[in-house]
């Protein structure tokens, strides 16, 4: 698994990342559209321990996004792995991010899902009101397939992601 782009890379979460993850989840500038977590490092470590069993069983993959100099700048998670599609979320980048960390990490998630896991499609939800993120996904070529009171639901195919990556040339 070589998940490295121009300015960021991704690696699987470890217990030692508990404090960092908590710092992202408790940051009020970042957590407005995320589900809340307990402000306890101990609980976070327990969560990661349980998650590691899921990782072993291929049920979910939780990544730290870090700059190439090793500074951690975010997280992203692949989960809800269905027959033909994977879901991703828990996508957060803090102030240590590089300018195109969002674009690069999205393409790395798709690389992981489409190439490493072999899927042809991806699905995800965005909380209504998180307009910047909705716009990001639409620019990528995702299609809104449904909505409810809380979320918009999107899908995107491998071929659309690959065409978008080609069109961006040297940028990613
Ligand atoms: C979601 C999140 C990780 C996205 O990161 P971000 O840095 O805000 O992403 P941006 O949309 O600003 O994209 C970064 C850069 O890539 C560019 N970019 C994004 N999509 C692009 C595309 N398809 N083509 C070309 N450039 C693109 C943007 O224009 C921006 O460049 P700029 O700074 O020159 O304008 C971040 O906003 C975050 O942590 N939000 C809080 C948590 C959250 O709500 N997560 C989502 C849960 S679903």
JSON list of C-alpha atoms and ligand atoms in Angstrom, two decimals:
[
{"chain": "A", "resi": 1, "resn": "UNK", "atom": "CA", "xyz": [0.00, 0.00, 0.00]},
{"chain": "A", "resi": 2, "resn": "UNK", "atom": "CA", "xyz": [1.84, 3.10, -1.18]},
{"chain": "A", "resi": 3, "resn": "UNK", "atom": "CA", "xyz": [-0.53, 5.98, -0.59]},
{"chain": "A", "resi": 4, "resn": "UNK", "atom": "CA", "xyz": [1.63, 8.99, -1.32]},
{"chain": "A", "resi": 5, "resn": "UNK", "atom": "CA", "xyz": [0.88, 12.09, -3.36]},
{"chain": "A", "resi": 6, "resn": "UNK", "atom": "CA", "xyz": [2.89, 15.23, -4.09]},
{"chain": "A", "resi": 7, "resn": "UNK", "atom": "CA", "xyz": [2.67, 16.84, -0.65]},
{"chain": "A", "resi": 8, "resn": "UNK", "atom": "CA", "xyz": [0.80, 14.41, 1.61]},
{"chain": "A", "resi": 9, "resn": "UNK", "atom": "CA", "xyz": [0.64, 10.68, 2.28]},
{"chain": "A", "resi": 10, "resn": "UNK", "atom": "CA", "xyz": [-1.65, 8.38, 4.23]},
{"chain": "A", "resi": 11, "resn": "UNK", "atom": "CA", "xyz": [-0.93, 5.64, 6.75]},
{"chain": "A", "resi": 12, "resn": "UNK", "atom": "CA", "xyz": [-3.19, 3.55, 8.99]},
{"chain": "A", "resi": 13, "resn": "UNK", "atom": "CA", "xyz": [-4.13, 4.98, 12.40]},
{"chain": "A", "resi": 14, "resn": "UNK", "atom": "CA", "xyz": [-2.31, 3.68, 15.49]},
{"chain": "A", "resi": 15, "resn": "UNK", "atom": "CA", "xyz": [-3.17, 4.01, 19.20]},
{"chain": "A", "resi": 16, "resn": "UNK", "atom": "CA", "xyz": [-0.56, 6.76, 19.55]},
{"chain": "A", "resi": 17, "resn": "UNK", "atom": "CA", "xyz": [-2.72, 8.92, 17.24]},
{"chain": "A", "resi": 18, "resn": "UNK", "atom": "CA", "xyz": [-5.54, 9.10, 19.82]},
{"chain": "A", "resi": 19, "resn": "UNK", "atom": "CA", "xyz": [-4.65, 12.57, 21.09]},
{"chain": "A", "resi": 20, "resn": "UNK", "atom": "CA", "xyz": [-4.19, 13.96, 17.61]},
{"chain": "A", "resi": 21, "resn": "UNK", "atom": "CA", "xyz": [-7.53, 12.58, 16.42]},
{"chain": "A", "resi": 22, "resn": "UNK", "atom": "CA", "xyz": [-9.24, 13.98, 19.50]},
{"chain": "A", "resi": 23, "resn": "UNK", "atom": "CA", "xyz": [-7.69, 17.39, 18.84]},
{"chain": "A", "resi": 24, "resn": "UNK", "atom": "CA", "xyz": [-9.28, 17.38, 15.37]},
{"chain": "A", "resi": 25, "resn": "UNK", "atom": "CA", "xyz": [-12.66, 16.12, 16.57]},
{"chain": "A", "resi": 26, "resn": "UNK", "atom": "CA", "xyz": [-12.82, 18.69, 19.38]},
{"chain": "A", "resi": 27, "resn": "UNK", "atom": "CA", "xyz": [-11.74, 21.65, 17.21]},
{"chain": "A", "resi": 28, "resn": "UNK", "atom": "CA", "xyz": [-14.87, 23.78, 16.95]},
{"chain": "A", "resi": 29, "resn": "UNK", "atom": "CA", "xyz": [-13.80, 25.21, 13.60]},
{"chain": "A", "resi": 30, "resn": "UNK", "atom": "CA", "xyz": [-13.63, 21.69, 12.14]},
{"chain": "A", "resi": 31, "resn": "UNK", "atom": "CA", "xyz": [-16.30, 19.65, 13.91]},
{"chain": "A", "resi": 32, "resn": "UNK", "atom": "CA", "xyz": [-19.43, 21.57, 13.02]},
{"chain": "A", "resi": 33, "resn": "UNK", "atom": "CA", "xyz": [-20.64, 18.90, 10.57]},
{"chain": "A", "resi": 34, "resn": "UNK", "atom": "CA", "xyz": [-19.16, 15.86, 12.30]},
{"chain": "A", "resi": 35, "resn": "UNK", "atom": "CA", "xyz": [-20.66, 13.56, 14.90]},
{"chain": "A", "resi": 36, "resn": "UNK", "atom": "CA", "xyz": [-19.48, 14.35, 18.41]},
{"chain": "A", "resi": 37, "resn": "UNK", "atom": "CA", "xyz": [-16.97, 12.26, 20.34]},
{"chain": "A", "resi": 38, "resn": "UNK", "atom": "CA", "xyz": [-16.21, 11.99, 24.05]},
{"chain": "A", "resi": 39, "resn": "UNK", "atom": "CA", "xyz": [-13.39, 14.36, 25.07]},
{"chain": "A", "resi": 40, "resn": "UNK", "atom": "CA", "xyz": [-11.36, 11.49, 26.55]},
{"chain": "A", "resi": 41, "resn": "UNK", "atom": "CA", "xyz": [-8.02, 10.20, 25.25]},
{"chain": "A", "resi": 42, "resn": "UNK", "atom": "CA", "xyz": [-8.69, 6.91, 27.06]},
{"chain": "A", "resi": 43, "resn": "UNK", "atom": "CA", "xyz": [-12.00, 6.43, 25.20]},
{"chain": "A", "resi": 44, "resn": "UNK", "atom": "CA", "xyz": [-10.30, 7.34, 21.94]},
{"chain": "A", "resi": 45, "resn": "UNK", "atom": "CA", "xyz": [-7.60, 4.71, 22.55]},
{"chain": "A", "resi": 46, "resn": "UNK", "atom": "CA", "xyz": [-10.33, 2.14, 23.23]},
{"chain": "A", "resi": 47, "resn": "UNK", "atom": "CA", "xyz": [-12.09, 3.17, 20.03]},
{"chain": "A", "resi": 48, "resn": "UNK", "atom": "CA", "xyz": [-8.87, 2.70, 18.05]},
{"chain": "A", "resi": 49, "resn": "UNK", "atom": "CA", "xyz": [-8.28, -0.72, 19.63]},
{"chain": "A", "resi": 50, "resn": "UNK", "atom": "CA", "xyz": [-11.74, -1.86, 18.50]},
{"chain": "A", "resi": 51, "resn": "UNK", "atom": "CA", "xyz": [-11.20, -0.28, 15.11]},
{"chain": "A", "resi": 52, "resn": "UNK", "atom": "CA", "xyz": [-7.95, -2.26, 14.67]},
{"chain": "A", "resi": 53, "resn": "UNK", "atom": "CA", "xyz": [-9.99, -5.49, 14.81]},
{"chain": "A", "resi": 54, "resn": "UNK", "atom": "CA", "xyz": [-12.23, -4.14, 12.02]},
{"chain": "A", "resi": 55, "resn": "UNK", "atom": "CA", "xyz": [-9.11, -3.24, 10.05]},
{"chain": "A", "resi": 56, "resn": "UNK", "atom": "CA", "xyz": [-7.83, -6.83, 10.39]},
{"chain": "A", "resi": 57, "resn": "UNK", "atom": "CA", "xyz": [-11.20, -8.08, 9.15]},
{"chain": "A", "resi": 58, "resn": "UNK", "atom": "CA", "xyz": [-11.28, -5.70, 6.18]},
{"chain": "A", "resi": 59, "resn": "UNK", "atom": "CA", "xyz": [-14.35, -3.87, 7.52]},
{"chain": "A", "resi": 60, "resn": "UNK", "atom": "CA", "xyz": [-12.89, -0.37, 7.76]},
{"chain": "A", "resi": 61, "resn": "UNK", "atom": "CA", "xyz": [-9.64, 1.52, 7.26]},
{"chain": "A", "resi": 62, "resn": "UNK", "atom": "CA", "xyz": [-8.84, 4.67, 9.21]},
{"chain": "A", "resi": 63, "resn": "UNK", "atom": "CA", "xyz": [-6.01, 6.79, 7.90]},
{"chain": "A", "resi": 64, "resn": "UNK", "atom": "CA", "xyz": [-3.85, 9.60, 9.22]},
{"chain": "A", "resi": 65, "resn": "UNK", "atom": "CA", "xyz": [-3.05, 12.14, 6.51]},
{"chain": "A", "resi": 66, "resn": "UNK", "atom": "CA", "xyz": [0.43, 13.52, 6.99]},
{"chain": "A", "resi": 67, "resn": "UNK", "atom": "CA", "xyz": [2.75, 15.84, 5.13]},
{"chain": "A", "resi": 68, "resn": "UNK", "atom": "CA", "xyz": [5.85, 14.33, 3.56]},
{"chain": "A", "resi": 69, "resn": "UNK", "atom": "CA", "xyz": [7.88, 15.77, 6.47]},
{"chain": "A", "resi": 70, "resn": "UNK", "atom": "CA", "xyz": [5.83, 13.56, 8.82]},
{"chain": "A", "resi": 71, "resn": "UNK", "atom": "CA", "xyz": [3.64, 16.27, 10.38]},
{"chain": "A", "resi": 72, "resn": "UNK", "atom": "CA", "xyz": [0.11, 14.92, 10.83]},
{"chain": "A", "resi": 73, "resn": "UNK", "atom": "CA", "xyz": [-2.54, 17.16, 9.30]},
{"chain": "A", "resi": 74, "resn": "UNK", "atom": "CA", "xyz": [-5.74, 15.12, 9.10]},
{"chain": "A", "resi": 75, "resn": "UNK", "atom": "CA", "xyz": [-7.76, 11.94, 8.99]},
{"chain": "A", "resi": 76, "resn": "UNK", "atom": "CA", "xyz": [-9.97, 10.06, 6.57]},
{"chain": "A", "resi": 77, "resn": "UNK", "atom": "CA", "xyz": [-11.83, 6.77, 6.91]},
{"chain": "A", "resi": 78, "resn": "UNK", "atom": "CA", "xyz": [-13.04, 4.11, 4.48]},
{"chain": "A", "resi": 79, "resn": "UNK", "atom": "CA", "xyz": [-15.99, 2.11, 5.87]},
{"chain": "A", "resi": 80, "resn": "UNK", "atom": "CA", "xyz": [-19.40, 0.64, 5.01]},
{"chain": "A", "resi": 81, "resn": "UNK", "atom": "CA", "xyz": [-17.80, -1.55, 2.40]},
{"chain": "A", "resi": 82, "resn": "UNK", "atom": "CA", "xyz": [-20.65, -2.96, 0.27]},
{"chain": "A", "resi": 83, "resn": "UNK", "atom": "CA", "xyz": [-20.60, -5.48, -2.58]},
{"chain": "A", "resi": 84, "resn": "UNK", "atom": "CA", "xyz": [-19.89, -2.94, -5.27]},
{"chain": "A", "resi": 85, "resn": "UNK", "atom": "CA", "xyz": [-19.05, 0.33, -3.49]},
{"chain": "A", "resi": 86, "resn": "UNK", "atom": "CA", "xyz": [-17.09, 1.73, -0.56]},
{"chain": "A", "resi": 87, "resn": "UNK", "atom": "CA", "xyz": [-17.98, 4.69, 1.60]},
{"chain": "A", "resi": 88, "resn": "UNK", "atom": "CA", "xyz": [-15.58, 7.28, 2.93]},
{"chain": "A", "resi": 89, "resn": "UNK", "atom": "CA", "xyz": [-15.76, 10.03, 5.52]},
{"chain": "A", "resi": 90, "resn": "UNK", "atom": "CA", "xyz": [-14.31, 11.31, 8.83]},
{"chain": "A", "resi": 91, "resn": "UNK", "atom": "CA", "xyz": [-12.40, 13.59, 6.47]},
{"chain": "A", "resi": 92, "resn": "UNK", "atom": "CA", "xyz": [-10.70, 16.39, 8.38]},
{"chain": "A", "resi": 93, "resn": "UNK", "atom": "CA", "xyz": [-7.67, 18.55, 7.65]},
{"chain": "A", "resi": 94, "resn": "UNK", "atom": "CA", "xyz": [-6.26, 21.02, 10.16]},
{"chain": "A", "resi": 95, "resn": "UNK", "atom": "CA", "xyz": [-4.07, 24.11, 9.76]},
{"chain": "A", "resi": 96, "resn": "UNK", "atom": "CA", "xyz": [-0.95, 22.01, 9.12]},
{"chain": "A", "resi": 97, "resn": "UNK", "atom": "CA", "xyz": [-2.40, 20.92, 5.78]},
{"chain": "A", "resi": 98, "resn": "UNK", "atom": "CA", "xyz": [-0.73, 21.73, 2.50]},
{"chain": "A", "resi": 99, "resn": "UNK", "atom": "CA", "xyz": [-2.56, 23.79, -0.11]},
{"chain": "A", "resi": 100, "resn": "UNK", "atom": "CA", "xyz": [-3.82, 20.82, -2.11]},
{"chain": "A", "resi": 101, "resn": "UNK", "atom": "CA", "xyz": [-3.98, 18.28, 0.74]},
{"chain": "A", "resi": 102, "resn": "UNK", "atom": "CA", "xyz": [-7.76, 17.98, 0.25]},
{"chain": "A", "resi": 103, "resn": "UNK", "atom": "CA", "xyz": [-7.47, 17.15, -3.42]},
{"chain": "A", "resi": 104, "resn": "UNK", "atom": "CA", "xyz": [-4.49, 14.85, -2.90]},
{"chain": "A", "resi": 105, "resn": "UNK", "atom": "CA", "xyz": [-6.07, 12.95, 0.01]},
{"chain": "A", "resi": 106, "resn": "UNK", "atom": "CA", "xyz": [-9.34, 12.50, -1.90]},
{"chain": "A", "resi": 107, "resn": "UNK", "atom": "CA", "xyz": [-7.44, 10.98, -4.83]},
{"chain": "A", "resi": 108, "resn": "UNK", "atom": "CA", "xyz": [-5.48, 8.76, -2.40]},
{"chain": "A", "resi": 109, "resn": "UNK", "atom": "CA", "xyz": [-8.76, 7.50, -0.89]},
{"chain": "A", "resi": 110, "resn": "UNK", "atom": "CA", "xyz": [-10.01, 6.71, -4.39]},
{"chain": "A", "resi": 111, "resn": "UNK", "atom": "CA", "xyz": [-6.70, 5.05, -5.27]},
{"chain": "A", "resi": 112, "resn": "UNK", "atom": "CA", "xyz": [-7.08, 2.88, -2.17]},
{"chain": "A", "resi": 113, "resn": "UNK", "atom": "CA", "xyz": [-10.73, 2.02, -2.85]},
{"chain": "A", "resi": 114, "resn": "UNK", "atom": "CA", "xyz": [-10.51, 1.50, -6.59]},
{"chain": "A", "resi": 115, "resn": "UNK", "atom": "CA", "xyz": [-7.03, 0.01, -6.93]},
{"chain": "A", "resi": 116, "resn": "UNK", "atom": "CA", "xyz": [-6.23, -1.66, -3.59]},
{"chain": "A", "resi": 117, "resn": "UNK", "atom": "CA", "xyz": [-9.78, -2.82, -2.77]},
{"chain": "A", "resi": 118, "resn": "UNK", "atom": "CA", "xyz": [-10.91, -3.21, -6.40]},
{"chain": "A", "resi": 119, "resn": "UNK", "atom": "CA", "xyz": [-14.21, -1.29, -6.31]},
{"chain": "A", "resi": 120, "resn": "UNK", "atom": "CA", "xyz": [-15.81, 0.48, -9.27]},
{"chain": "A", "resi": 121, "resn": "UNK", "atom": "CA", "xyz": [-17.92, 2.90, -7.23]},
{"chain": "A", "resi": 122, "resn": "UNK", "atom": "CA", "xyz": [-17.79, 4.99, -4.06]},
{"chain": "A", "resi": 123, "resn": "UNK", "atom": "CA", "xyz": [-20.58, 6.52, -1.97]},
{"chain": "A", "resi": 124, "resn": "UNK", "atom": "CA", "xyz": [-20.63, 9.07, 0.84]},
{"chain": "A", "resi": 125, "resn": "UNK", "atom": "CA", "xyz": [-22.84, 11.59, 2.56]},
{"chain": "A", "resi": 126, "resn": "UNK", "atom": "CA", "xyz": [-22.37, 15.26, 3.31]},
{"chain": "A", "resi": 127, "resn": "UNK", "atom": "CA", "xyz": [-24.31, 17.05, 6.03]},
{"chain": "A", "resi": 128, "resn": "UNK", "atom": "CA", "xyz": [-26.63, 19.71, 4.62]},
{"chain": "A", "resi": 129, "resn": "UNK", "atom": "CA", "xyz": [-25.05, 23.13, 5.08]},
{"chain": "A", "resi": 130, "resn": "UNK", "atom": "CA", "xyz": [-21.48, 21.87, 4.59]},
{"chain": "A", "resi": 131, "resn": "UNK", "atom": "CA", "xyz": [-21.48, 23.76, 1.29]},
{"chain": "A", "resi": 132, "resn": "UNK", "atom": "CA", "xyz": [-17.75, 23.85, 0.76]},
{"chain": "A", "resi": 133, "resn": "UNK", "atom": "CA", "xyz": [-17.53, 20.08, 0.94]},
{"chain": "A", "resi": 134, "resn": "UNK", "atom": "CA", "xyz": [-20.59, 19.63, -1.30]},
{"chain": "A", "resi": 135, "resn": "UNK", "atom": "CA", "xyz": [-18.92, 21.88, -3.84]},
{"chain": "A", "resi": 136, "resn": "UNK", "atom": "CA", "xyz": [-15.64, 19.94, -3.56]},
{"chain": "A", "resi": 137, "resn": "UNK", "atom": "CA", "xyz": [-17.37, 16.66, -4.39]},
{"chain": "A", "resi": 138, "resn": "UNK", "atom": "CA", "xyz": [-19.42, 18.11, -7.24]},
{"chain": "A", "resi": 139, "resn": "UNK", "atom": "CA", "xyz": [-16.25, 19.55, -8.79]},
{"chain": "A", "resi": 140, "resn": "UNK", "atom": "CA", "xyz": [-14.75, 16.07, -8.56]},
{"chain": "A", "resi": 141, "resn": "UNK", "atom": "CA", "xyz": [-17.72, 14.70, -10.54]},
{"chain": "A", "resi": 142, "resn": "UNK", "atom": "CA", "xyz": [-19.79, 13.09, -7.77]},
{"chain": "A", "resi": 143, "resn": "UNK", "atom": "CA", "xyz": [-23.53, 12.83, -8.39]},
{"chain": "A", "resi": 144, "resn": "UNK", "atom": "CA", "xyz": [-26.13, 13.50, -5.72]},
{"chain": "A", "resi": 145, "resn": "UNK", "atom": "CA", "xyz": [-28.40, 10.43, -5.64]},
{"chain": "A", "resi": 146, "resn": "UNK", "atom": "CA", "xyz": [-30.68, 11.24, -2.70]},
{"chain": "A", "resi": 147, "resn": "UNK", "atom": "CA", "xyz": [-31.16, 13.35, 0.39]},
{"chain": "A", "resi": 148, "resn": "UNK", "atom": "CA", "xyz": [-32.94, 13.29, 3.74]},
{"chain": "A", "resi": 149, "resn": "UNK", "atom": "CA", "xyz": [-33.45, 15.92, 6.42]},
{"chain": "A", "resi": 150, "resn": "UNK", "atom": "CA", "xyz": [-29.81, 15.75, 7.48]},
{"chain": "A", "resi": 151, "resn": "UNK", "atom": "CA", "xyz": [-27.66, 14.69, 4.54]},
{"chain": "A", "resi": 152, "resn": "UNK", "atom": "CA", "xyz": [-27.07, 14.72, 0.81]},
{"chain": "A", "resi": 153, "resn": "UNK", "atom": "CA", "xyz": [-25.99, 11.31, -0.52]},
{"chain": "A", "resi": 154, "resn": "UNK", "atom": "CA", "xyz": [-23.46, 11.07, -3.35]},
{"chain": "A", "resi": 155, "resn": "UNK", "atom": "CA", "xyz": [-21.95, 8.46, -5.64]},
{"chain": "A", "resi": 156, "resn": "UNK", "atom": "CA", "xyz": [-18.93, 8.60, -7.89]},
{"chain": "A", "resi": 157, "resn": "UNK", "atom": "CA", "xyz": [-17.44, 6.02, -10.25]},
{"chain": "A", "resi": 158, "resn": "UNK", "atom": "CA", "xyz": [-13.88, 4.96, -10.78]},
{"chain": "A", "resi": 159, "resn": "UNK", "atom": "CA", "xyz": [-13.91, 6.19, -14.40]},
{"chain": "A", "resi": 160, "resn": "UNK", "atom": "CA", "xyz": [-15.07, 9.69, -13.41]},
{"chain": "A", "resi": 161, "resn": "UNK", "atom": "CA", "xyz": [-12.33, 9.96, -10.77]},
{"chain": "A", "resi": 162, "resn": "UNK", "atom": "CA", "xyz": [-9.68, 8.75, -13.21]},
{"chain": "A", "resi": 163, "resn": "UNK", "atom": "CA", "xyz": [-10.79, 11.24, -15.88]},
{"chain": "A", "resi": 164, "resn": "UNK", "atom": "CA", "xyz": [-10.75, 14.08, -13.33]},
{"chain": "A", "resi": 165, "resn": "UNK", "atom": "CA", "xyz": [-7.25, 13.16, -12.21]},
{"chain": "A", "resi": 166, "resn": "UNK", "atom": "CA", "xyz": [-6.02, 13.18, -15.79]},
{"chain": "A", "resi": 167, "resn": "UNK", "atom": "CA", "xyz": [-7.64, 16.56, -16.40]},
{"chain": "A", "resi": 168, "resn": "UNK", "atom": "CA", "xyz": [-5.80, 18.07, -13.41]},
{"chain": "A", "resi": 169, "resn": "UNK", "atom": "CA", "xyz": [-2.44, 17.11, -14.89]},
{"chain": "A", "resi": 170, "resn": "UNK", "atom": "CA", "xyz": [0.52, 18.11, -12.70]},
{"chain": "A", "resi": 171, "resn": "UNK", "atom": "CA", "xyz": [-1.65, 19.56, -9.93]},
{"chain": "A", "resi": 172, "resn": "UNK", "atom": "CA", "xyz": [-2.05, 16.22, -8.11]},
{"chain": "B", "resi": 1, "resn": "LIG", "atom": "C1", "xyz": [-13.31, 18.67, 4.26]},
{"chain": "B", "resi": 1, "resn": "LIG", "atom": "C2", "xyz": [-11.91, 19.28, 4.27]},
{"chain": "B", "resi": 1, "resn": "LIG", "atom": "C3", "xyz": [-10.92, 18.17, 4.64]},
{"chain": "B", "resi": 1, "resn": "LIG", "atom": "C4", "xyz": [-11.59, 19.79, 2.86]},
{"chain": "B", "resi": 1, "resn": "LIG", "atom": "O1", "xyz": [-10.34, 20.44, 2.89]},
{"chain": "B", "resi": 1, "resn": "LIG", "atom": "P1", "xyz": [-10.16, 21.96, 2.33]},
{"chain": "B", "resi": 1, "resn": "LIG", "atom": "O2", "xyz": [-8.73, 22.29, 2.41]},
{"chain": "B", "resi": 1, "resn": "LIG", "atom": "O3", "xyz": [-11.15, 22.80, 3.02]},
{"chain": "B", "resi": 1, "resn": "LIG", "atom": "O4", "xyz": [-10.60, 21.75, 0.79]},
{"chain": "B", "resi": 1, "resn": "LIG", "atom": "P2", "xyz": [-10.78, 22.86, -0.36]},
{"chain": "B", "resi": 1, "resn": "LIG", "atom": "O5", "xyz": [-12.12, 22.63, -0.94]},
{"chain": "B", "resi": 1, "resn": "LIG", "atom": "O6", "xyz": [-10.45, 24.22, 0.15]},
{"chain": "B", "resi": 1, "resn": "LIG", "atom": "O7", "xyz": [-9.69, 22.40, -1.40]},
{"chain": "B", "resi": 1, "resn": "LIG", "atom": "C5", "xyz": [-8.30, 22.67, -1.26]},
{"chain": "B", "resi": 1, "resn": "LIG", "atom": "C6", "xyz": [-7.75, 23.28, -2.53]},
{"chain": "B", "resi": 1, "resn": "LIG", "atom": "O8", "xyz": [-7.97, 22.38, -3.62]},
{"chain": "B", "resi": 1, "resn": "LIG", "atom": "C7", "xyz": [-8.68, 23.05, -4.67]},
{"chain": "B", "resi": 1, "resn": "LIG", "atom": "N1", "xyz": [-9.61, 22.12, -5.29]},
{"chain": "B", "resi": 1, "resn": "LIG", "atom": "C8", "xyz": [-10.55, 21.38, -4.67]},
{"chain": "B", "resi": 1, "resn": "LIG", "atom": "N2", "xyz": [-11.20, 20.63, -5.58]},
{"chain": "B", "resi": 1, "resn": "LIG", "atom": "C9", "xyz": [-10.66, 20.91, -6.77]},
{"chain": "B", "resi": 1, "resn": "LIG", "atom": "C10", "xyz": [-10.90, 20.44, -8.10]},
{"chain": "B", "resi": 1, "resn": "LIG", "atom": "N3", "xyz": [-11.81, 19.50, -8.37]},
{"chain": "B", "resi": 1, "resn": "LIG", "atom": "N4", "xyz": [-10.15, 20.94, -9.10]},
{"chain": "B", "resi": 1, "resn": "LIG", "atom": "C11", "xyz": [-9.20, 21.84, -8.85]},
{"chain": "B", "resi": 1, "resn": "LIG", "atom": "N5", "xyz": [-8.92, 22.33, -7.62]},
{"chain": "B", "resi": 1, "resn": "LIG", "atom": "C12", "xyz": [-9.65, 21.87, -6.60]},
{"chain": "B", "resi": 1, "resn": "LIG", "atom": "C13", "xyz": [-9.45, 24.14, -3.94]},
{"chain": "B", "resi": 1, "resn": "LIG", "atom": "O9", "xyz": [-9.81, 25.20, -4.83]},
{"chain": "B", "resi": 1, "resn": "LIG", "atom": "C14", "xyz": [-8.45, 24.59, -2.91]},
{"chain": "B", "resi": 1, "resn": "LIG", "atom": "O10", "xyz": [-7.45, 25.42, -3.53]},
{"chain": "B", "resi": 1, "resn": "LIG", "atom": "P3", "xyz": [-7.36, 27.00, -3.18]},
{"chain": "B", "resi": 1, "resn": "LIG", "atom": "O11", "xyz": [-6.87, 27.06, -1.77]},
{"chain": "B", "resi": 1, "resn": "LIG", "atom": "O12", "xyz": [-6.41, 27.50, -4.17]},
{"chain": "B", "resi": 1, "resn": "LIG", "atom": "O13", "xyz": [-8.76, 27.50, -3.34]},
{"chain": "B", "resi": 1, "resn": "LIG", "atom": "C15", "xyz": [-11.81, 20.45, 5.30]},
{"chain": "B", "resi": 1, "resn": "LIG", "atom": "O14", "xyz": [-12.61, 21.54, 4.85]},
{"chain": "B", "resi": 1, "resn": "LIG", "atom": "C16", "xyz": [-12.24, 20.07, 6.71]},
{"chain": "B", "resi": 1, "resn": "LIG", "atom": "O15", "xyz": [-11.48, 19.54, 7.49]},
{"chain": "B", "resi": 1, "resn": "LIG", "atom": "N6", "xyz": [-13.53, 20.40, 7.05]},
{"chain": "B", "resi": 1, "resn": "LIG", "atom": "C17", "xyz": [-14.05, 20.13, 8.40]},
{"chain": "B", "resi": 1, "resn": "LIG", "atom": "C18", "xyz": [-14.49, 18.69, 8.57]},
{"chain": "B", "resi": 1, "resn": "LIG", "atom": "C19", "xyz": [-15.59, 18.30, 7.60]},
{"chain": "B", "resi": 1, "resn": "LIG", "atom": "O16", "xyz": [-16.62, 18.96, 7.52]},
{"chain": "B", "resi": 1, "resn": "LIG", "atom": "N7", "xyz": [-15.35, 17.22, 6.86]},
{"chain": "B", "resi": 1, "resn": "LIG", "atom": "C20", "xyz": [-16.24, 16.73, 5.85]},
{"chain": "B", "resi": 1, "resn": "LIG", "atom": "C21", "xyz": [-17.13, 15.71, 6.38]},
{"chain": "B", "resi": 1, "resn": "LIG", "atom": "S1", "xyz": [-18.10, 15.02, 5.05]}
]
